[in-house]
mmCIF file of C-alpha atoms in Angstrom:
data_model
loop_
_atom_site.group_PDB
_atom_site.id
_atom_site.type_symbol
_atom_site.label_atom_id
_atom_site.label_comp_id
_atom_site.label_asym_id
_atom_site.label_seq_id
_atom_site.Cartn_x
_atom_site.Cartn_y
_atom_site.Cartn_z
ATOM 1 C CA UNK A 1 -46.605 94.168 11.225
ATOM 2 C CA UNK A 2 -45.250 91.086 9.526
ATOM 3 C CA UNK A 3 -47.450 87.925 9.782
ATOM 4 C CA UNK A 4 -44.839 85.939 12.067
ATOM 5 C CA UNK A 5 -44.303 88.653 14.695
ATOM 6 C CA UNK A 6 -47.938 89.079 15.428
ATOM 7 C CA UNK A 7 -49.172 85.186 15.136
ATOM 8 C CA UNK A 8 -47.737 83.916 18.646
ATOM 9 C CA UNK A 9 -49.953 86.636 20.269
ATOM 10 C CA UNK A 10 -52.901 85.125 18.129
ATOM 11 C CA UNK A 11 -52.116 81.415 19.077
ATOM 12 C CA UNK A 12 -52.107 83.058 22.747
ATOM 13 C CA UNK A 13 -54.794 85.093 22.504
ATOM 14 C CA UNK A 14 -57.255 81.556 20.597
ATOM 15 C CA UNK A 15 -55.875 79.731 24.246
ATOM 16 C CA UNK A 16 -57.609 82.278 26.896
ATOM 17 C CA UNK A 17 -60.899 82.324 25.124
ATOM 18 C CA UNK A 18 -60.982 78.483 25.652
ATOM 19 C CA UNK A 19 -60.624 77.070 22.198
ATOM 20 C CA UNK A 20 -59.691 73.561 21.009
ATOM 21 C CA UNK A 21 -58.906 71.311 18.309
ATOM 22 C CA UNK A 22 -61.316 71.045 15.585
ATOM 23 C CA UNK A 23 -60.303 67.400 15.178
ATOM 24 C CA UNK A 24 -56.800 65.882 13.793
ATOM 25 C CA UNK A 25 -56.224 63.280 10.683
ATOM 26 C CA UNK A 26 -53.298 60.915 9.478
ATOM 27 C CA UNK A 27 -51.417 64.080 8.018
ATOM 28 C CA UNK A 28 -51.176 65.599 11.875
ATOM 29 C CA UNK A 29 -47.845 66.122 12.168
ATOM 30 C CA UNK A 30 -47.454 65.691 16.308
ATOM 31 C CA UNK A 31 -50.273 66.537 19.150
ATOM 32 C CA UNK A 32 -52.284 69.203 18.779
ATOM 33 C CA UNK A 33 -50.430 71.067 15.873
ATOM 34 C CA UNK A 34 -53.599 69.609 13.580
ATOM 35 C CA UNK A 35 -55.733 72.486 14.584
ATOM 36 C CA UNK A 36 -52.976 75.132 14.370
ATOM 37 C CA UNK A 37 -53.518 75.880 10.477
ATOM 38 C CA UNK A 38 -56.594 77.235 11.204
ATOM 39 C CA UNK A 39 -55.023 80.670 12.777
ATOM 40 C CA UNK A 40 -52.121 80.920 9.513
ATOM 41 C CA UNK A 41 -54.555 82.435 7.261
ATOM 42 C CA UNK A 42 -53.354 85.589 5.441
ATOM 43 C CA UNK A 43 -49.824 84.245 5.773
ATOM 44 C CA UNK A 44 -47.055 84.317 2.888
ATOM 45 C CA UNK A 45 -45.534 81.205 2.651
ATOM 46 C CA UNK A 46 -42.778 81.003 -0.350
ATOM 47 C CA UNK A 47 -42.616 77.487 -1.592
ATOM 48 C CA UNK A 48 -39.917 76.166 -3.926
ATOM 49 C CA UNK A 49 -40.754 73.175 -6.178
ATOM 50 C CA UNK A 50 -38.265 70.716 -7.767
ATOM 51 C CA UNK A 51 -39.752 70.911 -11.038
ATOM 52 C CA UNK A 52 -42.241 68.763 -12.513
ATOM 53 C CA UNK A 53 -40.431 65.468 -13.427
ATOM 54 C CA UNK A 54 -43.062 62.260 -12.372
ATOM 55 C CA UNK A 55 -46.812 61.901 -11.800
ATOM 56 C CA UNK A 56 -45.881 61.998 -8.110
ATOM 57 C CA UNK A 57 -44.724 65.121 -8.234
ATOM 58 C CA UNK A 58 -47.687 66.946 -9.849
ATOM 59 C CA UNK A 59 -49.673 65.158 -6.987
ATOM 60 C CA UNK A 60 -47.618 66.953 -4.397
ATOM 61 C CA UNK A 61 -48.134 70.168 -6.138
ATOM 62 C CA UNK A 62 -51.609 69.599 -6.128
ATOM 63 C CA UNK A 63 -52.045 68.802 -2.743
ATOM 64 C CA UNK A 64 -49.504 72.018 -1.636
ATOM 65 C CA UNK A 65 -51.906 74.454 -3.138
ATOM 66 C CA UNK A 66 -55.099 72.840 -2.087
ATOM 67 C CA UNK A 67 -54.055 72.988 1.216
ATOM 68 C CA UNK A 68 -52.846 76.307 0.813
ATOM 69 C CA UNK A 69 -56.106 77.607 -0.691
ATOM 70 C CA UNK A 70 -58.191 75.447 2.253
ATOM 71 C CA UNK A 71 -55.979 77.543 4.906
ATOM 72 C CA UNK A 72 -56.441 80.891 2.900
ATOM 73 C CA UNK A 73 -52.406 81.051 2.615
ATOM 74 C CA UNK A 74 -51.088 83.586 0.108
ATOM 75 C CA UNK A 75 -48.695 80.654 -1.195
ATOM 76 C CA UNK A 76 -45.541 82.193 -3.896
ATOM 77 C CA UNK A 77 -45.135 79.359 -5.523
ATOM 78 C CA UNK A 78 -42.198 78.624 -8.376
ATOM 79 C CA UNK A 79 -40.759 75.764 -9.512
ATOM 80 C CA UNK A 80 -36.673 74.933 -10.397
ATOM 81 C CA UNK A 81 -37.574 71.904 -13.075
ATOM 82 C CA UNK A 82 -34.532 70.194 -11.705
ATOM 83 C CA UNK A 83 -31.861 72.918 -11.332
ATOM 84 C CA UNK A 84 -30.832 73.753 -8.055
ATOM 85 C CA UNK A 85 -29.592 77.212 -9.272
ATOM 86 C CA UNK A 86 -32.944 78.334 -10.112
ATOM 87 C CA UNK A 87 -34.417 76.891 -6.706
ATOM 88 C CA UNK A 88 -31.688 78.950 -4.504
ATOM 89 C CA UNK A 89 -32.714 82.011 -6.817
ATOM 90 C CA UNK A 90 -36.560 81.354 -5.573
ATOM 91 C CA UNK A 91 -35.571 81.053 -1.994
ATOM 92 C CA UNK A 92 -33.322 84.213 -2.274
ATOM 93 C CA UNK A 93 -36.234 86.070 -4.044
ATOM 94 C CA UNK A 94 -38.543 85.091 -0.581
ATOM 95 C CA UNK A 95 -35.936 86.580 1.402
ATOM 96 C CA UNK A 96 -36.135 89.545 -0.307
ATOM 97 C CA UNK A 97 -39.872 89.489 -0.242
ATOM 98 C CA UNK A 98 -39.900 89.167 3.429
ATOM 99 C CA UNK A 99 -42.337 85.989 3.101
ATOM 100 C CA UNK A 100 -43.710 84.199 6.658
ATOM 101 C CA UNK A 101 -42.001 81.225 5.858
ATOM 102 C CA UNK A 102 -40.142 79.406 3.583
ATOM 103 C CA UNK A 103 -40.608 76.017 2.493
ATOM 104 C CA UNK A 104 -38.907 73.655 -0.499
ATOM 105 C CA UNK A 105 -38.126 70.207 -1.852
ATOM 106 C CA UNK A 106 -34.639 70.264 -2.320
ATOM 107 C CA UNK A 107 -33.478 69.279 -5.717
ATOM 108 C CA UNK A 108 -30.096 67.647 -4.192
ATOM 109 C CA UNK A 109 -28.942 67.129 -0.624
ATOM 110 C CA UNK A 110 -25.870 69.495 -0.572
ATOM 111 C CA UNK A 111 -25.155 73.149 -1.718
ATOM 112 C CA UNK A 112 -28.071 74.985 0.090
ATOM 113 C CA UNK A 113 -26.064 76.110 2.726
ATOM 114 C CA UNK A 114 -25.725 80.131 2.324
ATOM 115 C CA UNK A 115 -29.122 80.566 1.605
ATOM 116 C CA UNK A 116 -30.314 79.128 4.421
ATOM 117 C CA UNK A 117 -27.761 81.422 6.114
ATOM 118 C CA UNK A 118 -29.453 83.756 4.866
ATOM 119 C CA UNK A 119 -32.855 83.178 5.617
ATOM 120 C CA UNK A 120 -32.059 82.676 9.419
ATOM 121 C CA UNK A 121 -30.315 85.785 8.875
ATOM 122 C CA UNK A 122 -33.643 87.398 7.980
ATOM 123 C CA UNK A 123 -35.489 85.292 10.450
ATOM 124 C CA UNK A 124 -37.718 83.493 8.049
ATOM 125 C CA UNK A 125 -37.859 79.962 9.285
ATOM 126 C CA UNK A 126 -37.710 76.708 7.022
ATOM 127 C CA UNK A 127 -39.437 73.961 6.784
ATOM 128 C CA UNK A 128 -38.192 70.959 4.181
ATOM 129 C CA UNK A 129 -40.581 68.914 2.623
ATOM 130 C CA UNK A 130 -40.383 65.392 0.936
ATOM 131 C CA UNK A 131 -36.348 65.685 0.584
ATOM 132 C CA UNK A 132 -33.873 66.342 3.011
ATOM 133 C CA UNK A 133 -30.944 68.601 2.735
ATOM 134 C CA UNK A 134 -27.424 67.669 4.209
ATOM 135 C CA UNK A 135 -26.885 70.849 6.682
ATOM 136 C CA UNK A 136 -26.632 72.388 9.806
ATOM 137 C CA UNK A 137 -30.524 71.404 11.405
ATOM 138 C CA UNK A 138 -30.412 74.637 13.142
ATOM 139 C CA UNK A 139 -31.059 76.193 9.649
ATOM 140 C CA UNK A 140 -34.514 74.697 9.187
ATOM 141 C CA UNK A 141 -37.386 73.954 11.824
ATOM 142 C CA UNK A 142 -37.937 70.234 10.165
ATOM 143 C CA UNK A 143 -38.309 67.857 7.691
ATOM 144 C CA UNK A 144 -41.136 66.637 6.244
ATOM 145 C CA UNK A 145 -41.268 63.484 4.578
ATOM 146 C CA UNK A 146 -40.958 59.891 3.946
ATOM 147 C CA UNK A 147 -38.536 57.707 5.727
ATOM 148 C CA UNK A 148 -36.590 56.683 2.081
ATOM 149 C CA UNK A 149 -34.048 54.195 3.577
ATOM 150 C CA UNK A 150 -37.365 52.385 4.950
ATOM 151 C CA UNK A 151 -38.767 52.336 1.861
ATOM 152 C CA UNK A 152 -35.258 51.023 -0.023
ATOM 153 C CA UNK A 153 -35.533 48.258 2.533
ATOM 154 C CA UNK A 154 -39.140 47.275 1.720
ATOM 155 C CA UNK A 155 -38.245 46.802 -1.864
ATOM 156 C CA UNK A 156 -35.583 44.817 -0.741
ATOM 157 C CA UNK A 157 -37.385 42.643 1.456
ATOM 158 C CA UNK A 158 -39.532 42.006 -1.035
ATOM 159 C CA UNK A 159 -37.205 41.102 -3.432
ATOM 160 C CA UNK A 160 -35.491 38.597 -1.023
ATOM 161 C CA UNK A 161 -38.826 36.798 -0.374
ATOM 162 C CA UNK A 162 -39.841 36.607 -4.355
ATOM 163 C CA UNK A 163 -36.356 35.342 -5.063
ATOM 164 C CA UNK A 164 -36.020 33.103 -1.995
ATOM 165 C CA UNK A 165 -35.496 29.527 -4.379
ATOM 166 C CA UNK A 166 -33.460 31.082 -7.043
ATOM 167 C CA UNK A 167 -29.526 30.805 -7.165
ATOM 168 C CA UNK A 168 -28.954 33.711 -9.095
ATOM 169 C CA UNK A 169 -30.789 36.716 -9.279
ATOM 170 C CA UNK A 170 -28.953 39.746 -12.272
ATOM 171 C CA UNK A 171 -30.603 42.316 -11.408
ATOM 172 C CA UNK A 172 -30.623 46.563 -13.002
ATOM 173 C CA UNK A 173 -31.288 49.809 -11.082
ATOM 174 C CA UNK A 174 -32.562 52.960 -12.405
ATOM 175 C CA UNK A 175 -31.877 55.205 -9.994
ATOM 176 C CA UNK A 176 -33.119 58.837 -8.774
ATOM 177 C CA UNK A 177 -31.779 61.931 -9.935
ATOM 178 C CA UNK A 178 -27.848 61.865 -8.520
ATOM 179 C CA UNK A 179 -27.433 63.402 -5.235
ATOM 180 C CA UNK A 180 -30.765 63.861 -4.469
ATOM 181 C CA UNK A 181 -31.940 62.372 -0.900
ATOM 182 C CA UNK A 182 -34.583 59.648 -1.938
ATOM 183 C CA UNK A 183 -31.758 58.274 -4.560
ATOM 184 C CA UNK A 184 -29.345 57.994 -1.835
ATOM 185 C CA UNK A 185 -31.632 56.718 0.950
ATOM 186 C CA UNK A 186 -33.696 54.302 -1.585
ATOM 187 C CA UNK A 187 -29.868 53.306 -2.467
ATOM 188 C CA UNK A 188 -28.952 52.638 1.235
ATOM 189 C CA UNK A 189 -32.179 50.627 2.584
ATOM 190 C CA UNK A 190 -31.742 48.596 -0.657
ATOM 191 C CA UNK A 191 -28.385 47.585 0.520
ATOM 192 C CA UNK A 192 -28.748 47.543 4.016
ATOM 193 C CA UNK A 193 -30.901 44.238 3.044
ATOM 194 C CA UNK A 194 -29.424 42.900 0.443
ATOM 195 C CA UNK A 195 -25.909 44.074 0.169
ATOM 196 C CA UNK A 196 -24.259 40.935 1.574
ATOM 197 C CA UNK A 197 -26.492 38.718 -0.696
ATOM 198 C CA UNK A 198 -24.283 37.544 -3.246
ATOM 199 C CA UNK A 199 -26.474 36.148 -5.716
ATOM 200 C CA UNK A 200 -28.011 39.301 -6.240
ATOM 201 C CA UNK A 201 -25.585 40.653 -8.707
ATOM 202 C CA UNK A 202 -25.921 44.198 -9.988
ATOM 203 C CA UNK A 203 -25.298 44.434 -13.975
ATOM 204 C CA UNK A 204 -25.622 47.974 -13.992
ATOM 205 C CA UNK A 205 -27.063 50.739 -11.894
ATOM 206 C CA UNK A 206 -27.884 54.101 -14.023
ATOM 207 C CA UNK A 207 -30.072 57.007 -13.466
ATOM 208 C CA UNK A 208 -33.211 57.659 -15.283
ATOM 209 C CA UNK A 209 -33.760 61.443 -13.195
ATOM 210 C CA UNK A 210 -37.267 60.141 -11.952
ATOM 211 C CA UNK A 211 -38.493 60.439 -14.895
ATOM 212 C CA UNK A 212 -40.448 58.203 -17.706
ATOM 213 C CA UNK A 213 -39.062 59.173 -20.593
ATOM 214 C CA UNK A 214 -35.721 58.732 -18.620
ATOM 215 C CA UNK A 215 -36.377 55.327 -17.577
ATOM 216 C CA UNK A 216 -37.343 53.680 -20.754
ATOM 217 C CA UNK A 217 -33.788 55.284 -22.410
ATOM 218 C CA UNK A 218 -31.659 53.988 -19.779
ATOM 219 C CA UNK A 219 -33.955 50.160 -19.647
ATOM 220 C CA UNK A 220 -33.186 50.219 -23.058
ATOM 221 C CA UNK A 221 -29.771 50.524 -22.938
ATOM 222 C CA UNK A 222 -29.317 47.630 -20.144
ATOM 223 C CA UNK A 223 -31.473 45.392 -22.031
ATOM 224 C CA UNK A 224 -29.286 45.801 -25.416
ATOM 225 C CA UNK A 225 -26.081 44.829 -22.909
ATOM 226 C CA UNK A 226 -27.621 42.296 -20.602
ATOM 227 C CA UNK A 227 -30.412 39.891 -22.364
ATOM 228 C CA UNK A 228 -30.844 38.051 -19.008
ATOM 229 C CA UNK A 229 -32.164 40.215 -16.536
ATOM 230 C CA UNK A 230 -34.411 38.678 -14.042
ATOM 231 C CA UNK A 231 -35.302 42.325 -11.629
ATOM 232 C CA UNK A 232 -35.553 45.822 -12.376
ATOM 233 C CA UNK A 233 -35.179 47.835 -9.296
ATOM 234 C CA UNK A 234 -36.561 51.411 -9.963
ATOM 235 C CA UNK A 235 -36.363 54.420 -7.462
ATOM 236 C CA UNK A 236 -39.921 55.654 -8.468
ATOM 237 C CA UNK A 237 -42.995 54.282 -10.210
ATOM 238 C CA UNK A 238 -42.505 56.961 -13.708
ATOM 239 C CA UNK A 239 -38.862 54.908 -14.127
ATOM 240 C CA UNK A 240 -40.692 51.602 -13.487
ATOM 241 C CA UNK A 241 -43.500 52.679 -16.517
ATOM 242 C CA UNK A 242 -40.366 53.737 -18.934
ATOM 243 C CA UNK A 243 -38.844 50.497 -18.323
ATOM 244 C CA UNK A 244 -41.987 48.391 -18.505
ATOM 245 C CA UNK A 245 -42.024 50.167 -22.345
ATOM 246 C CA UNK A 246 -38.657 48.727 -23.419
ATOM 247 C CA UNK A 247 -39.117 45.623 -21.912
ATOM 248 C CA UNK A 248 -42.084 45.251 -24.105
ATOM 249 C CA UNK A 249 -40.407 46.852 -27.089
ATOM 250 C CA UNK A 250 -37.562 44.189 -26.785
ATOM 251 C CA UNK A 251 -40.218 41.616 -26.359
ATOM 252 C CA UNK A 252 -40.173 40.519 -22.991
ATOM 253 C CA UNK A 253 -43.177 40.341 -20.619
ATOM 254 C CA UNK A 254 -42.953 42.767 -17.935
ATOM 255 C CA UNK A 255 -43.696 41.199 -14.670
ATOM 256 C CA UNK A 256 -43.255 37.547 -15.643
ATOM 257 C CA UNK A 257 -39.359 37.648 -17.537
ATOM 258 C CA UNK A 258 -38.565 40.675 -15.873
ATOM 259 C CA UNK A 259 -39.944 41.491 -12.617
ATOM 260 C CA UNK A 260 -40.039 45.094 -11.400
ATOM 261 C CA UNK A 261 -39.871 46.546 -7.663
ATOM 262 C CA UNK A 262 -40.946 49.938 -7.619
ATOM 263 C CA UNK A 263 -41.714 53.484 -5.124
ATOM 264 C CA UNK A 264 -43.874 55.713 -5.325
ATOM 265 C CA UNK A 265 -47.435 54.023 -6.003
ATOM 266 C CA UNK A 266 -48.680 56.931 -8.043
ATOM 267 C CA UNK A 267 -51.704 55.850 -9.274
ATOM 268 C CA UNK A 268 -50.384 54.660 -12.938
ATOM 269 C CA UNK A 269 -47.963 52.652 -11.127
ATOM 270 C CA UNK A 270 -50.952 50.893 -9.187
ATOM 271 C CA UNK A 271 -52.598 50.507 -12.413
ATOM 272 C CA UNK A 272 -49.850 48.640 -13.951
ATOM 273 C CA UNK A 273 -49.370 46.350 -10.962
ATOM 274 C CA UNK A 274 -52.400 45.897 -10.896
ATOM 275 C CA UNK A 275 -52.336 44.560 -14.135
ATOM 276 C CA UNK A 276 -49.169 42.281 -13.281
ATOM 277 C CA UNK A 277 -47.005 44.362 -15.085
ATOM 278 C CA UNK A 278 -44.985 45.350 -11.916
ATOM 279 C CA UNK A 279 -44.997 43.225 -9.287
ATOM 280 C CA UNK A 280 -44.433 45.158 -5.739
ATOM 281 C CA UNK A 281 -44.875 48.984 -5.205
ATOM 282 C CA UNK A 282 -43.964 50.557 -1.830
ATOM 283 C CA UNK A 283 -45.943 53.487 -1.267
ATOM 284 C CA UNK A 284 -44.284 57.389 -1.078
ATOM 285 C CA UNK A 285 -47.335 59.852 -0.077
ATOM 286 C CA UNK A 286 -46.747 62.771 -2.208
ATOM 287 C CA UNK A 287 -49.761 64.390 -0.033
ATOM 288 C CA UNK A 288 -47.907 66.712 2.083
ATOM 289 C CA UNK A 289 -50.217 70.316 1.733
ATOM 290 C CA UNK A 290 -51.732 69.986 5.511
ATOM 291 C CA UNK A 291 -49.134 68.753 7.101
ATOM 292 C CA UNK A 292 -46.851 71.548 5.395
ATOM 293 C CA UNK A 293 -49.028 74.244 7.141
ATOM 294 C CA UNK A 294 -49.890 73.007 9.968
ATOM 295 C CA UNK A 295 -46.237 72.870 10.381
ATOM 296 C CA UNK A 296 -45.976 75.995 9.535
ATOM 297 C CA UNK A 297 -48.691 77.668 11.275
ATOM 298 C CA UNK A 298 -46.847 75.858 14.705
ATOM 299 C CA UNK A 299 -43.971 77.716 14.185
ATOM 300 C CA UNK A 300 -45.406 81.028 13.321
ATOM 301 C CA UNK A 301 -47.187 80.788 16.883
ATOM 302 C CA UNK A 302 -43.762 79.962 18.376
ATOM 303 C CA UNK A 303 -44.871 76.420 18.920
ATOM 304 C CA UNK A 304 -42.018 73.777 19.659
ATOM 305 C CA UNK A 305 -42.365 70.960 15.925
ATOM 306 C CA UNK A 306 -40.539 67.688 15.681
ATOM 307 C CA UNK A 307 -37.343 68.311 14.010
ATOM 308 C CA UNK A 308 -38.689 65.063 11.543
ATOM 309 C CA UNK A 309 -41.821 64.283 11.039
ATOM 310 C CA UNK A 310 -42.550 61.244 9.188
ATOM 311 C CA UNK A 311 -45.566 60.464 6.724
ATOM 312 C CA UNK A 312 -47.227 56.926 7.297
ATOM 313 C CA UNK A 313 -47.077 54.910 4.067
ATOM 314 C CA UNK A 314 -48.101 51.345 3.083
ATOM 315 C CA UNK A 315 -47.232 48.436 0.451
ATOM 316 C CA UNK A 316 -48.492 46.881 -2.215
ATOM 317 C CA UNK A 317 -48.910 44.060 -4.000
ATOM 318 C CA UNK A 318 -51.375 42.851 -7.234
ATOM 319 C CA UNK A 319 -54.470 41.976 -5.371
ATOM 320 C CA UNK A 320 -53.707 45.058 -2.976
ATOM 321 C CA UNK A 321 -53.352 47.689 -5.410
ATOM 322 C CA UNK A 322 -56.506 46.549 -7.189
ATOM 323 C CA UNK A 323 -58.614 47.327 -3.823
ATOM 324 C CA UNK A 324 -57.071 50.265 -3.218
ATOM 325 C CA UNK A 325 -56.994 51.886 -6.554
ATOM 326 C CA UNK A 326 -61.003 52.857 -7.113
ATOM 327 C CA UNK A 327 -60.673 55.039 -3.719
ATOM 328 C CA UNK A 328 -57.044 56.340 -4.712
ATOM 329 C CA UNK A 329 -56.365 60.436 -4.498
ATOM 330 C CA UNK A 330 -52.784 60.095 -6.546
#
């Protein structure tokens, strides 16, 4: 008997003999879903990776099969390095397999349609984690993940308040990968603060694909067009470290000539703020394992989840990020 069918009667059976929550933590996902992950073990759970493009990623990786090992999951795990066509041939191969459940960060927010058709089809639910997909929501049980138009805003606020006495402020954006959900959201809170403010003029706006390498190539470039750039907005801390590279190639002092806004707060990125080389870093939990399956393990027992569920997630500036960083898991 498949996992799924049999776990409601489990959940059921764990409620007449009396038993309660072992205790709940910030990664809880709603009530008293905390202590549901410990009836999921022996499940298969089929997760699909983006790839491996930033430090933040790896962290979420890391923290997927911890948790999946702590739960005693039997986690298929494969990663699409980017290419959507390789993640929809993952998911199609845990159809196939007849997995529990199926979980993945999509690597864009369109195009995943069928498949998800298809898995509903099977009756293998879904659960999205960090991105979101632009779809019917009756194809997946929820989203798990950061709110990224919050976190576009936070930059922005920032920004506004570091720049308050200046007249003009020519700013650069390296931007996520294109079409992916945190590029567009991080993209939208950004504006939704600052769009009307005209002396924050955009000289260019490129992406770097979240990664390092990516964002030092495209800094490059904007610095060899524009020699008076004041901010450097980057979608994710990696970007933010590529650029801080050609800044100081070009000879320029990151964080003082140019000042950089970054998300993530991956734990290089806190280093280098904390060093002054960025200035402002608002935080993007990669952390997601436990509240992944506990998710899951909900709706294997035919539990009602939140169709979002939101991670909590802080800010940071220089003095902040040097408090924070000796206790730091990312």
């Amino acid at each position: 008997m498949k996992f799924r069918k049999s776990a409601a009667l489990l959940a059921a059976a764990f409620t007449v003999a009396g038993l309660t929550a072992c205790g709940s933590d910030s990664d809880a996902p709603s009530g008293d879903s905390a202590s549901s992950s410990t009836g999921i073990k022996g499940a298969v759970i089929g997760f699909a990776q983006v790839g491996s493009e930033s430090g933040w990623r790896s962290a979420n990786t890391d923290s997927i099969k911890a948790a999946a090992a702590k739960y005693g999951v039997d986690l298929k795990f494969t990663s699409a390095e980017g290419d959507q066509t390789k993640q929809i041939a993952s998911i199609k191969t845990f159809i196939t397999q007849g997995v529990d459940v199926i979980a993945f960060s999509p690597v864009v927010e369109t195009g995943y349609d069928a498949v998800l058709q298809e898995a509903k089809a099977a009756g293998i639910p879904v659960i999205l984690t960090d991105r979101a997909v632009d779809a019917d929501p009756s194809l997946y049980k929820t989203f798990i993940g950061s709110d990224f138009i919050k976190e576009g805003e936070k930059a922005a606020t920032w920004a506004k308040t570091e720049f308050a006495d200046d007249a003009a402020v020519n700013m650069v954006v390296l931007e996520g990968t294109t079409g992916s959900a945190p590029a567009n959201d991080r993209k939208t809170g950004w504006d939704n603060v600052l769009g009307k403010e005209t002396k924050f003029k955009t000289l260019a706006s490129q992406t770097g694909e979240f990664t390092r390498d990516g964002g030092k190539k495209v800094m490059e470039g904007f610095l060899a067009k524009y020699p008076n750039i004041n901010l450097v907005y980057a979608h994710n801390d990696d970007m933010g470290l590529g650029a801080i590279e050609a800044i100081e190639a070009a000879g320029k002092v990151p964080g003082k000539d140019i000042k950089i806004v970054t998300i993530d707060a991956v734990k290089a990125g806190m280093e280098a703020l904390a060093a002054g080389k960025i200035n402002y870093i608002v935080e993007c939990s990669p952390l997601l394992g436990d509240q992944l399956f506990d998710a899951a393990s909900s709706v294997l027992a035919g539990k009602d989840i939140p169709a979002r569920i939101i991670t909590e997630e802080g800010e940071f500036n220089q003095a902040q990020a040097k408090a924070a960083l000796p206790d730091r898991k990312y």
